[in-house]
Amino acid sequence: MTTGTADPVAAAYRRLRTAARTRTPCPPVRDLIGPDDETLAYAVQRRLTEARIRDGGRAVGRKVGLTSTAVQRQLGVDRPDFGMLFEDMACPQSEAISLNRLLQPRIEAEVAFVLADDITDPGVTAVTVRERVAYAVAALEIVDSRIAGWDISFADTVADNGSSGLFVLGADRVPLGAVEPVAVQMTMSVDGVPASAGAGEACLGDPLEALAWLARAALAHGDPLRAGDLVLSGALGPMVPVTHAMHVRAHLTGLGSVETTFTTP
């Protein structure tokens, strides 16, 4: 239940914006916008996106979140969402990531797509979306939360830009004629020790289903996916907390490997 604040979207925006600026996790925003109100939650996300662009950020695509039942169980939510990706979230494999950049990071492996064309068809499906994809690539998403202790409802994570943090892309750009995303098998290790595993079918049944869902949702929100956009389609297995300096490597069959290193101050 909301508090009756005159402008709950503005209040939630300020709370999350302050948390990001001060690098201090904040209480959930569901007391302001409710735990399940998609309209208010995405309105908060839009305000944060607009502010980031005013500050010089450049949007480069979207991420689909909460596509894996394993991740849904970890976070206590039950449906997918999306957030924006910005140019400064991209981390080259060759450069270590300082934990100073993050608050409460967790890492997951997924299939990413780069689009060849705009997607403006409200009836797009996993079958028809294939022709809109330029290539697929292995990816690591470092999710993060401005909300203390990851104490999130669906609306909390949507408002907080889908709990976005950073991302790392692999080197291999693979056309869909050479890989079937649903058949991808993923293994992820931390410092050489197996830490997570999963498959393409864990991502809404097929990463292309996740892409089609996102295309329809983005269009419904008045901001369709465009040629050149990067899409992180969602986790293939459980997230792993990033709590110390570590090396993470994931292998996705048909897409190759992707890795990153975290360092402490």
Short mmCIF file of C-alpha atoms in Angstrom, two decimals:
data_model
loop_
_atom_site.label_atom_id
_atom_site.label_comp_id
_atom_site.label_asym_id
_atom_site.label_seq_id
_atom_site.Cartn_x
_atom_site.Cartn_y
_atom_site.Cartn_z
CA MET A 1 0.00 0.00 0.00
CA THR A 2 1.32 3.45 -0.87
CA THR A 3 1.74 6.21 1.68
CA GLY A 4 -0.49 8.80 0.07
CA THR A 5 2.51 10.92 -0.96
CA ALA A 6 1.39 13.67 -3.34
CA ASP A 7 3.77 12.50 -6.06
CA PRO A 8 4.91 8.94 -5.27
CA VAL A 9 6.84 8.62 -8.55
CA ALA A 10 8.88 11.74 -7.79
CA ALA A 11 9.52 10.57 -4.22
CA ALA A 12 10.68 7.11 -5.38
CA TYR A 13 12.86 8.71 -8.06
CA ARG A 14 14.55 10.95 -5.49
CA ARG A 15 15.18 8.06 -3.11
CA LEU A 16 16.81 5.89 -5.79
CA ARG A 17 18.70 8.78 -7.36
CA THR A 18 20.15 9.76 -3.99
CA ALA A 19 21.16 6.16 -3.29
CA ALA A 20 23.02 5.98 -6.60
CA ARG A 21 24.72 9.35 -6.12
CA THR A 22 25.78 8.76 -2.52
CA ARG A 23 26.56 5.06 -3.03
CA THR A 24 24.41 4.30 0.00
CA PRO A 25 21.67 1.65 -0.40
CA CYS A 26 18.21 2.94 0.43
CA PRO A 27 14.98 1.41 1.77
CA PRO A 28 12.60 -0.16 -0.79
CA VAL A 29 10.32 2.19 -2.69
CA ARG A 30 7.23 -0.02 -2.47
CA ASP A 31 5.97 2.08 0.42
CA LEU A 32 5.61 4.86 -2.16
CA ILE A 33 4.48 3.06 -5.32
CA GLY A 34 3.17 -0.29 -4.05
CA PRO A 35 4.82 -3.70 -4.58
CA ASP A 36 3.18 -4.60 -7.90
CA ASP A 37 2.17 -1.39 -9.71
CA GLU A 38 3.91 -1.70 -13.10
CA THR A 39 2.72 1.70 -14.31
CA LEU A 40 4.21 3.60 -11.39
CA ALA A 41 7.36 1.45 -11.33
CA TYR A 42 8.18 2.05 -14.99
CA ALA A 43 7.36 5.74 -14.54
CA VAL A 44 10.08 5.91 -11.89
CA GLN A 45 12.47 4.05 -14.21
CA ARG A 46 11.74 6.54 -17.01
CA ARG A 47 12.56 9.47 -14.75
CA LEU A 48 15.86 7.89 -13.77
CA THR A 49 16.62 7.19 -17.45
CA GLU A 50 15.86 10.78 -18.42
CA ALA A 51 18.10 12.06 -15.62
CA ARG A 52 20.94 9.79 -16.69
CA ILE A 53 20.67 11.02 -20.28
CA ARG A 54 20.64 14.64 -19.07
CA ASP A 55 23.84 13.85 -17.22
CA GLY A 56 25.44 12.70 -20.48
CA GLY A 57 24.59 9.00 -20.51
CA ARG A 58 23.88 7.25 -23.79
CA ALA A 59 21.36 4.42 -23.95
CA VAL A 60 22.60 1.42 -25.97
CA GLY A 61 19.84 -1.14 -25.42
CA ARG A 62 17.81 -3.03 -22.83
CA LYS A 63 18.10 -5.92 -20.43
CA VAL A 64 15.41 -8.44 -19.69
CA GLY A 65 15.31 -9.48 -16.07
CA LEU A 66 13.62 -12.14 -13.97
CA THR A 67 13.40 -14.62 -16.86
CA SER A 68 14.82 -17.59 -14.96
CA THR A 69 12.79 -19.43 -12.35
CA ALA A 70 16.02 -19.87 -10.37
CA VAL A 71 16.52 -16.10 -10.22
CA GLN A 72 12.84 -15.48 -9.53
CA ARG A 73 13.14 -17.80 -6.52
CA GLN A 74 16.29 -16.00 -5.39
CA LEU A 75 14.54 -12.63 -5.47
CA GLY A 76 10.98 -13.61 -4.60
CA VAL A 77 9.34 -12.29 -7.78
CA ASP A 78 7.29 -14.03 -10.44
CA ARG A 79 7.45 -12.26 -13.82
CA PRO A 80 9.95 -10.68 -16.20
CA ASP A 81 10.83 -7.02 -16.35
CA PHE A 82 13.21 -4.80 -18.31
CA GLY A 83 15.70 -2.02 -17.74
CA MET A 84 17.88 0.28 -19.81
CA LEU A 85 21.49 -0.35 -20.77
CA PHE A 86 23.90 2.58 -21.01
CA GLU A 87 27.24 2.90 -22.75
CA ASP A 88 29.14 3.36 -19.48
CA MET A 89 27.85 0.00 -18.19
CA ALA A 90 29.98 -1.86 -20.76
CA CYS A 91 33.19 -3.38 -19.36
CA PRO A 92 35.86 -4.84 -21.67
CA GLN A 93 37.02 -8.35 -20.81
CA SER A 94 40.59 -7.06 -20.68
CA GLU A 95 39.93 -4.53 -17.90
CA ALA A 96 39.32 -5.43 -14.25
CA ILE A 97 36.20 -4.09 -12.56
CA SER A 98 36.72 -2.30 -9.27
CA LEU A 99 34.17 -3.22 -6.63
CA ASN A 100 34.12 0.50 -5.82
CA ARG A 101 31.81 0.90 -8.83
CA LEU A 102 29.15 -1.31 -7.30
CA LEU A 103 27.03 -1.60 -4.16
CA GLN A 104 25.70 -5.17 -3.82
CA PRO A 105 26.77 -6.92 -7.02
CA ARG A 106 25.76 -10.33 -8.25
CA ILE A 107 26.77 -11.89 -11.56
CA GLU A 108 24.94 -14.08 -14.07
CA ALA A 109 25.62 -15.46 -17.55
CA GLU A 110 23.26 -15.00 -20.48
CA VAL A 111 22.76 -14.79 -24.22
CA ALA A 112 22.94 -11.27 -25.63
CA PHE A 113 21.58 -10.14 -29.00
CA VAL A 114 22.45 -7.19 -31.20
CA LEU A 115 19.60 -6.12 -33.48
CA ALA A 116 19.87 -5.66 -37.22
CA ASP A 117 16.53 -3.87 -37.55
CA ASP A 118 13.93 -1.92 -35.62
CA ILE A 119 11.18 -4.04 -34.07
CA THR A 120 7.82 -2.29 -34.33
CA ASP A 121 5.50 -5.27 -34.81
CA PRO A 122 3.22 -5.68 -31.76
CA GLY A 123 2.69 -9.32 -32.73
CA VAL A 124 6.36 -10.27 -32.91
CA THR A 125 7.13 -13.83 -31.75
CA ALA A 126 10.19 -15.91 -31.03
CA VAL A 127 9.97 -17.15 -34.63
CA THR A 128 9.64 -13.80 -36.36
CA VAL A 129 12.13 -11.95 -34.12
CA ARG A 130 14.99 -14.11 -35.42
CA GLU A 131 15.18 -12.15 -38.66
CA ARG A 132 15.69 -8.93 -36.66
CA VAL A 133 18.85 -10.21 -34.96
CA ALA A 134 22.28 -9.37 -36.39
CA TYR A 135 24.15 -11.74 -34.07
CA ALA A 136 24.26 -13.32 -30.63
CA VAL A 137 27.10 -13.09 -28.12
CA ALA A 138 27.94 -14.57 -24.72
CA ALA A 139 27.49 -12.08 -21.90
CA LEU A 140 27.99 -11.59 -18.19
CA GLU A 141 25.59 -9.25 -16.47
CA ILE A 142 26.63 -7.76 -13.16
CA VAL A 143 23.33 -6.93 -11.53
CA ASP A 144 23.21 -4.51 -8.63
CA SER A 145 20.62 -2.93 -6.37
CA ARG A 146 20.34 0.50 -4.87
CA ILE A 147 17.89 -1.04 -2.38
CA ALA A 148 19.44 -2.23 0.87
CA GLY A 149 19.85 -5.98 1.26
CA TRP A 150 18.18 -6.73 -2.08
CA ASP A 151 14.87 -6.40 -0.21
CA ILE A 152 12.87 -6.02 -3.39
CA SER A 153 9.39 -6.52 -4.72
CA PHE A 154 8.61 -6.52 -8.43
CA ALA A 155 7.98 -2.77 -8.40
CA ASP A 156 11.21 -2.09 -6.49
CA THR A 157 13.41 -3.79 -9.08
CA VAL A 158 11.55 -2.25 -12.04
CA ALA A 159 11.86 1.24 -10.56
CA ASP A 160 15.56 0.61 -9.91
CA ASN A 161 16.18 0.08 -13.64
CA GLY A 162 15.75 -3.67 -13.39
CA SER A 163 18.53 -3.83 -10.78
CA SER A 164 21.06 -3.04 -13.50
CA GLY A 165 24.76 -2.63 -12.92
CA LEU A 166 27.36 -3.45 -15.57
CA PHE A 167 27.87 -5.98 -18.38
CA VAL A 168 30.67 -7.76 -20.20
CA LEU A 169 30.42 -9.17 -23.73
CA GLY A 170 32.38 -12.05 -25.21
CA ALA A 171 34.48 -11.71 -28.35
CA ASP A 172 32.55 -14.08 -30.64
CA ARG A 173 29.69 -12.61 -32.70
CA VAL A 174 27.61 -15.56 -33.83
CA PRO A 175 24.77 -15.37 -36.40
CA LEU A 176 21.63 -17.25 -35.45
CA GLY A 177 22.15 -19.56 -38.38
CA ALA A 178 25.11 -20.98 -36.47
CA VAL A 179 23.60 -21.29 -32.98
CA GLU A 180 20.20 -22.14 -31.48
CA PRO A 181 19.80 -20.00 -28.34
CA VAL A 182 17.38 -22.40 -26.66
CA ALA A 183 19.97 -25.19 -26.91
CA VAL A 184 22.82 -23.22 -25.34
CA GLN A 185 24.36 -24.84 -22.26
CA MET A 186 26.03 -22.52 -19.75
CA THR A 187 28.63 -23.16 -17.08
CA MET A 188 30.10 -20.39 -14.92
CA SER A 189 33.07 -20.64 -12.58
CA VAL A 190 34.53 -18.38 -9.91
CA ASP A 191 38.30 -18.65 -9.54
CA GLY A 192 38.11 -21.92 -11.43
CA VAL A 193 35.45 -23.47 -9.19
CA PRO A 194 32.01 -24.25 -10.72
CA ALA A 195 29.49 -21.73 -9.39
CA SER A 196 26.43 -21.75 -11.68
CA ALA A 197 25.01 -23.73 -14.58
CA GLY A 198 21.96 -23.56 -16.78
CA ALA A 199 20.59 -23.66 -20.30
CA GLY A 200 18.84 -21.53 -22.90
CA GLU A 201 15.49 -23.05 -22.05
CA ALA A 202 15.76 -21.56 -18.53
CA CYS A 203 15.30 -18.09 -20.04
CA LEU A 204 11.50 -17.86 -20.52
CA GLY A 205 11.73 -21.20 -22.35
CA ASP A 206 14.00 -19.70 -25.04
CA PRO A 207 16.14 -16.52 -25.11
CA LEU A 208 14.33 -15.59 -28.33
CA GLU A 209 11.04 -15.71 -26.37
CA ALA A 210 12.59 -13.24 -23.95
CA LEU A 211 13.63 -11.00 -26.84
CA ALA A 212 10.13 -11.13 -28.36
CA TRP A 213 8.58 -10.38 -24.95
CA LEU A 214 10.87 -7.38 -24.58
CA ALA A 215 10.09 -6.12 -28.08
CA ARG A 216 6.35 -6.20 -27.35
CA ALA A 217 6.80 -4.61 -23.92
CA ALA A 218 9.07 -1.85 -25.23
CA LEU A 219 6.59 -1.05 -27.99
CA ALA A 220 3.73 -0.95 -25.48
CA HIS A 221 5.74 1.55 -23.42
CA GLY A 222 6.20 3.76 -26.48
CA ASP A 223 9.93 3.15 -26.93
CA PRO A 224 10.47 0.29 -29.42
CA LEU A 225 13.71 -1.60 -29.88
CA ARG A 226 15.90 -0.15 -32.63
CA ALA A 227 18.56 -1.42 -35.02
CA GLY A 228 21.90 -1.59 -33.25
CA ASP A 229 20.39 -2.09 -29.81
CA LEU A 230 22.04 -4.55 -27.47
CA VAL A 231 19.66 -6.84 -25.58
CA LEU A 232 20.70 -8.93 -22.59
CA SER A 233 18.04 -11.62 -22.70
CA GLY A 234 18.18 -12.92 -19.13
CA ALA A 235 19.98 -15.30 -16.82
CA LEU A 236 20.50 -18.94 -17.79
CA GLY A 237 21.21 -20.00 -14.22
CA PRO A 238 21.39 -18.75 -10.63
CA MET A 239 23.13 -15.47 -9.82
CA VAL A 240 26.36 -15.57 -7.84
CA PRO A 241 27.21 -12.86 -5.26
CA VAL A 242 30.36 -10.84 -5.93
CA THR A 243 31.78 -10.27 -2.47
CA HIS A 244 35.54 -10.07 -3.00
CA ALA A 245 38.25 -9.92 -5.64
CA MET A 246 37.55 -12.81 -8.02
CA HIS A 247 37.79 -14.05 -11.57
CA VAL A 248 34.57 -15.15 -13.26
CA ARG A 249 34.40 -17.11 -16.50
CA ALA A 250 31.35 -18.45 -18.30
CA HIS A 251 31.22 -20.78 -21.28
CA LEU A 252 28.09 -20.89 -23.45
CA THR A 253 28.03 -23.66 -26.04
CA GLY A 254 27.94 -22.26 -29.56
CA LEU A 255 28.79 -18.77 -28.34
CA GLY A 256 32.19 -19.23 -26.73
CA SER A 257 33.39 -17.81 -23.43
CA VAL A 258 33.23 -14.51 -21.59
CA GLU A 259 35.16 -13.53 -18.49
CA THR A 260 35.93 -10.71 -16.11
CA THR A 261 37.98 -9.96 -13.01
CA PHE A 262 36.85 -8.02 -9.96
CA THR A 263 39.33 -6.11 -7.81
CA THR A 264 39.04 -4.55 -4.37
CA PRO A 265 40.23 -1.00 -3.60
#
